[in-house]
Amino acid sequence: MKIQITLLKYRYNVLIIIVVLLLASCTETISIKLDGVSPEIVVEASIPEGANASVKITRTADFNQPNEFSGVTDAIVTLKEANGAYEILSEITPGHYVSSVIKGTPGVKYQLTIMTEDKIISSEDMMPKPVRLNSIRVRELEIPNGPVVDNIIDSPRMEIIVNYTDPQDEVNFYRFIEYVNGKQHGYFLSDDRFNNGKAVRYFMLDFKRILKAGDTLVVEMQSISKSVYNYLYGFSLLNVLPQGTTPSNPVTNINGVELGYFSAFSLHRDTLIIPEL
């Protein structure tokens, strides 16, 4: 009986060794056919307070193509105000369309229509009332120095603080855009869920920001609609999802496409020359 059991164990071990050797010696290339994905249209449209509308229409690239978005040309792009003003936008560069008559006015609803490739794309957005910045300032972040922190965070570490008063009895959504020496550096989103009607200090925190004495800092505070806020917030989350998470497109406020937004926003800007700190 012991001999039979020993023999069975021996045969079992030999079988495992043979299988492992076969797997290890397998060098055949396995070809997997990946089907392409049809390019999608992306719309980035805005009409700022006191300025003309800008509509950029691009097409995504397939996953096996260079990551370059091509402009959608020869589209018919129209903009209409709620009071009846109507304009066909002009294409100034491939895929970029602008208005020349209609300018943004707070409290007005705007309707955008795009006709291209037998496709009708539409959206509407109402421009909120403007909210003014009271002041902006910068200070150095109070973070302990050390080899770990120094390898992660650039120096000097600066943060921007904006001060404003949130209007009472309104629901407000904000987008703060930072410009340094005329170049845009990201954006920040906020709402008034916890500070409605209050004086607010908002910290634009960016661990990679570098500001030097003499730099010109411009902060643009945009008052945006809830639908635009939701899209931008959902889009920003795509960059911080845990590895392995399957992302989903943020909810757009445009009918006929899955990517993009149309924003009619009021704004206020403030400028600061960075002092010696």
PDB file of N, CA and C in Angstrom, residues 94-142:
ATOM      1  N   PRO A  94      -9.439  75.795 -38.530  1.00  0.00           N
ATOM      2  CA  PRO A  94     -10.159  74.522 -38.628  1.00  0.00           C
ATOM      3  C   PRO A  94     -10.763  74.067 -37.291  1.00  0.00           C
ATOM      4  N   GLY A  95     -12.089  74.017 -37.242  1.00  0.00           N
ATOM      5  CA  GLY A  95     -12.787  73.550 -36.058  1.00  0.00           C
ATOM      6  C   GLY A  95     -13.049  74.601 -35.001  1.00  0.00           C
ATOM      7  N   HIS A  96     -12.634  75.848 -35.222  1.00  0.00           N
ATOM      8  CA  HIS A  96     -12.822  76.916 -34.238  1.00  0.00           C
ATOM      9  C   HIS A  96     -13.745  77.991 -34.815  1.00  0.00           C
ATOM     10  N   TYR A  97     -14.881  78.188 -34.148  1.00  0.00           N
ATOM     11  CA  TYR A  97     -15.919  79.100 -34.624  1.00  0.00           C
ATOM     12  C   TYR A  97     -16.159  80.187 -33.579  1.00  0.00           C
ATOM     13  N   VAL A  98     -16.355  81.427 -34.038  1.00  0.00           N
ATOM     14  CA  VAL A  98     -16.551  82.547 -33.115  1.00  0.00           C
ATOM     15  C   VAL A  98     -17.705  83.418 -33.595  1.00  0.00           C
ATOM     16  N   SER A  99     -18.328  84.100 -32.635  1.00  0.00           N
ATOM     17  CA  SER A  99     -19.360  85.077 -32.970  1.00  0.00           C
ATOM     18  C   SER A  99     -18.713  86.445 -33.132  1.00  0.00           C
ATOM     19  N   SER A 100     -19.388  87.341 -33.817  1.00  0.00           N
ATOM     20  CA  SER A 100     -18.861  88.694 -34.005  1.00  0.00           C
ATOM     21  C   SER A 100     -19.870  89.755 -33.583  1.00  0.00           C
ATOM     22  N   VAL A 101     -21.103  89.341 -33.322  1.00  0.00           N
ATOM     23  CA  VAL A 101     -22.158  90.291 -32.959  1.00  0.00           C
ATOM     24  C   VAL A 101     -22.621  90.068 -31.524  1.00  0.00           C
ATOM     25  N   ILE A 102     -23.031  88.855 -31.210  1.00  0.00           N
ATOM     26  CA  ILE A 102     -23.572  88.555 -29.886  1.00  0.00           C
ATOM     27  C   ILE A 102     -22.449  88.491 -28.858  1.00  0.00           C
ATOM     28  N   LYS A 103     -22.655  89.219 -27.750  1.00  0.00           N
ATOM     29  CA  LYS A 103     -21.736  89.172 -26.621  1.00  0.00           C
ATOM     30  C   LYS A 103     -22.503  88.770 -25.366  1.00  0.00           C
ATOM     31  N   GLY A 104     -21.788  88.145 -24.440  1.00  0.00           N
ATOM     32  CA  GLY A 104     -22.426  87.598 -23.258  1.00  0.00           C
ATOM     33  C   GLY A 104     -22.978  88.655 -22.314  1.00  0.00           C
ATOM     34  N   THR A 105     -24.193  88.397 -21.804  1.00  0.00           N
ATOM     35  CA  THR A 105     -24.851  89.291 -20.851  1.00  0.00           C
ATOM     36  C   THR A 105     -25.420  88.468 -19.702  1.00  0.00           C
ATOM     37  N   PRO A 106     -25.121  88.825 -18.453  1.00  0.00           N
ATOM     38  CA  PRO A 106     -25.661  88.076 -17.319  1.00  0.00           C
ATOM     39  C   PRO A 106     -27.187  88.038 -17.320  1.00  0.00           C
ATOM     40  N   GLY A 107     -27.734  86.891 -16.918  1.00  0.00           N
ATOM     41  CA  GLY A 107     -29.177  86.730 -16.852  1.00  0.00           C
ATOM     42  C   GLY A 107     -29.832  86.312 -18.148  1.00  0.00           C
ATOM     43  N   VAL A 108     -29.041  86.183 -19.221  1.00  0.00           N
ATOM     44  CA  VAL A 108     -29.588  85.818 -20.536  1.00  0.00           C
ATOM     45  C   VAL A 108     -29.304  84.344 -20.801  1.00  0.00           C
ATOM     46  N   LYS A 109     -30.309  83.659 -21.378  1.00  0.00           N
ATOM     47  CA  LYS A 109     -30.135  82.264 -21.770  1.00  0.00           C
ATOM     48  C   LYS A 109     -29.714  82.208 -23.232  1.00  0.00           C
ATOM     49  N   TYR A 110     -28.735  81.341 -23.515  1.00  0.00           N
ATOM     50  CA  TYR A 110     -28.207  81.203 -24.867  1.00  0.00           C
ATOM     51  C   TYR A 110     -28.426  79.773 -25.366  1.00  0.00           C
ATOM     52  N   GLN A 111     -28.762  79.685 -26.646  1.00  0.00           N
ATOM     53  CA  GLN A 111     -28.988  78.390 -27.286  1.00  0.00           C
ATOM     54  C   GLN A 111     -27.949  78.202 -28.385  1.00  0.00           C
ATOM     55  N   LEU A 112     -27.262  77.064 -28.325  1.00  0.00           N
ATOM     56  CA  LEU A 112     -26.222  76.735 -29.300  1.00  0.00           C
ATOM     57  C   LEU A 112     -26.677  75.553 -30.139  1.00  0.00           C
ATOM     58  N   THR A 113     -26.525  75.675 -31.459  1.00  0.00           N
ATOM     59  CA  THR A 113     -26.871  74.577 -32.366  1.00  0.00           C
ATOM     60  C   THR A 113     -25.726  74.363 -33.345  1.00  0.00           C
ATOM     61  N   ILE A 114     -25.358  73.098 -33.528  1.00  0.00           N
ATOM     62  CA  ILE A 114     -24.287  72.729 -34.452  1.00  0.00           C
ATOM     63  C   ILE A 114     -24.818  71.669 -35.405  1.00  0.00           C
ATOM     64  N   MET A 115     -24.654  71.897 -36.684  1.00  0.00           N
ATOM     65  CA  MET A 115     -25.036  70.916 -37.700  1.00  0.00           C
ATOM     66  C   MET A 115     -23.779  70.508 -38.463  1.00  0.00           C
ATOM     67  N   THR A 116     -23.447  69.219 -38.369  1.00  0.00           N
ATOM     68  CA  THR A 116     -22.258  68.712 -39.037  1.00  0.00           C
ATOM     69  C   THR A 116     -22.406  67.227 -39.285  1.00  0.00           C
ATOM     70  N   GLU A 117     -21.997  66.790 -40.474  1.00  0.00           N
ATOM     71  CA  GLU A 117     -22.001  65.366 -40.822  1.00  0.00           C
ATOM     72  C   GLU A 117     -23.365  64.709 -40.558  1.00  0.00           C
ATOM     73  N   ASP A 118     -24.427  65.372 -40.994  1.00  0.00           N
ATOM     74  CA  ASP A 118     -25.791  64.861 -40.794  1.00  0.00           C
ATOM     75  C   ASP A 118     -26.122  64.674 -39.321  1.00  0.00           C
ATOM     76  N   LYS A 119     -25.456  65.437 -38.471  1.00  0.00           N
ATOM     77  CA  LYS A 119     -25.650  65.339 -37.024  1.00  0.00           C
ATOM     78  C   LYS A 119     -26.058  66.707 -36.492  1.00  0.00           C
ATOM     79  N   ILE A 120     -27.048  66.720 -35.613  1.00  0.00           N
ATOM     80  CA  ILE A 120     -27.490  67.960 -34.983  1.00  0.00           C
ATOM     81  C   ILE A 120     -27.122  67.910 -33.501  1.00  0.00           C
ATOM     82  N   ILE A 121     -26.356  68.899 -33.082  1.00  0.00           N
ATOM     83  CA  ILE A 121     -25.887  69.003 -31.704  1.00  0.00           C
ATOM     84  C   ILE A 121     -26.459  70.290 -31.124  1.00  0.00           C
ATOM     85  N   SER A 122     -26.987  70.225 -29.905  1.00  0.00           N
ATOM     86  CA  SER A 122     -27.623  71.414 -29.339  1.00  0.00           C
ATOM     87  C   SER A 122     -27.384  71.496 -27.842  1.00  0.00           C
ATOM     88  N   SER A 123     -27.461  72.712 -27.328  1.00  0.00           N
ATOM     89  CA  SER A 123     -27.317  72.940 -25.897  1.00  0.00           C
ATOM     90  C   SER A 123     -27.844  74.325 -25.567  1.00  0.00           C
ATOM     91  N   GLU A 124     -28.107  74.554 -24.287  1.00  0.00           N
ATOM     92  CA  GLU A 124     -28.466  75.885 -23.826  1.00  0.00           C
ATOM     93  C   GLU A 124     -27.909  76.082 -22.418  1.00  0.00           C
ATOM     94  N   ASP A 125     -27.601  77.334 -22.105  1.00  0.00           N
ATOM     95  CA  ASP A 125     -27.065  77.644 -20.793  1.00  0.00           C
ATOM     96  C   ASP A 125     -27.401  79.093 -20.477  1.00  0.00           C
ATOM     97  N   MET A 126     -27.744  79.347 -19.214  1.00  0.00           N
ATOM     98  CA  MET A 126     -28.052  80.708 -18.786  1.00  0.00           C
ATOM     99  C   MET A 126     -26.879  81.272 -18.007  1.00  0.00           C
ATOM    100  N   MET A 127     -26.514  82.518 -18.325  1.00  0.00           N
ATOM    101  CA  MET A 127     -25.384  83.144 -17.664  1.00  0.00           C
ATOM    102  C   MET A 127     -25.785  83.643 -16.280  1.00  0.00           C
ATOM    103  N   PRO A 128     -25.106  83.176 -15.221  1.00  0.00           N
ATOM    104  CA  PRO A 128     -25.413  83.640 -13.862  1.00  0.00           C
ATOM    105  C   PRO A 128     -25.000  85.101 -13.657  1.00  0.00           C
ATOM    106  N   LYS A 129     -25.475  85.674 -12.558  1.00  0.00           N
ATOM    107  CA  LYS A 129     -25.044  87.013 -12.177  1.00  0.00           C
ATOM    108  C   LYS A 129     -23.575  86.962 -11.762  1.00  0.00           C
ATOM    109  N   PRO A 130     -22.839  88.028 -12.011  1.00  0.00           N
ATOM    110  CA  PRO A 130     -21.414  88.010 -11.649  1.00  0.00           C
ATOM    111  C   PRO A 130     -21.210  88.161 -10.150  1.00  0.00           C
ATOM    112  N   VAL A 131     -20.115  87.583  -9.659  1.00  0.00           N
ATOM    113  CA  VAL A 131     -19.658  87.738  -8.283  1.00  0.00           C
ATOM    114  C   VAL A 131     -18.241  88.292  -8.332  1.00  0.00           C
ATOM    115  N   ARG A 132     -17.989  89.339  -7.565  1.00  0.00           N
ATOM    116  CA  ARG A 132     -16.705  90.024  -7.635  1.00  0.00           C
ATOM    117  C   ARG A 132     -15.699  89.433  -6.646  1.00  0.00           C
ATOM    118  N   LEU A 133     -14.450  89.442  -7.054  1.00  0.00           N
ATOM    119  CA  LEU A 133     -13.345  89.148  -6.150  1.00  0.00           C
ATOM    120  C   LEU A 133     -13.078  90.383  -5.294  1.00  0.00           C
ATOM    121  N   ASN A 134     -12.957  90.180  -4.002  1.00  0.00           N
ATOM    122  CA  ASN A 134     -12.584  91.302  -3.129  1.00  0.00           C
ATOM    123  C   ASN A 134     -11.080  91.538  -3.145  1.00  0.00           C
ATOM    124  N   SER A 135     -10.312  90.444  -3.155  1.00  0.00           N
ATOM    125  CA  SER A 135      -8.850  90.566  -3.177  1.00  0.00           C
ATOM    126  C   SER A 135      -8.237  89.210  -3.456  1.00  0.00           C
ATOM    127  N   ILE A 136      -6.966  89.223  -3.864  1.00  0.00           N
ATOM    128  CA  ILE A 136      -6.180  87.996  -3.983  1.00  0.00           C
ATOM    129  C   ILE A 136      -4.821  88.248  -3.339  1.00  0.00           C
ATOM    130  N   ARG A 137      -4.225  87.211  -2.782  1.00  0.00           N
ATOM    131  CA  ARG A 137      -2.888  87.325  -2.216  1.00  0.00           C
ATOM    132  C   ARG A 137      -2.197  85.972  -2.287  1.00  0.00           C
ATOM    133  N   VAL A 138      -0.902  85.963  -2.088  1.00  0.00           N
ATOM    134  CA  VAL A 138      -0.134  84.720  -2.105  1.00  0.00           C
ATOM    135  C   VAL A 138       0.665  84.617  -0.815  1.00  0.00           C
ATOM    136  N   ARG A 139       0.969  83.400  -0.431  1.00  0.00           N
ATOM    137  CA  ARG A 139       1.837  83.154   0.710  1.00  0.00           C
ATOM    138  C   ARG A 139       2.535  81.826   0.496  1.00  0.00           C
ATOM    139  N   GLU A 140       3.645  81.658   1.185  1.00  0.00           N
ATOM    140  CA  GLU A 140       4.389  80.412   1.075  1.00  0.00           C
ATOM    141  C   GLU A 140       3.720  79.353   1.940  1.00  0.00           C
ATOM    142  N   LEU A 141       3.619  78.159   1.394  1.00  0.00           N
ATOM    143  CA  LEU A 141       3.001  77.066   2.132  1.00  0.00           C
ATOM    144  C   LEU A 141       3.833  76.710   3.352  1.00  0.00           C
ATOM    145  N   GLU A 142       3.148  76.502   4.453  1.00  0.00           N
ATOM    146  CA  GLU A 142       3.832  76.128   5.688  1.00  0.00           C
ATOM    147  C   GLU A 142       3.887  74.609   5.796  1.00  0.00           C
TER     148      GLU A 142
END
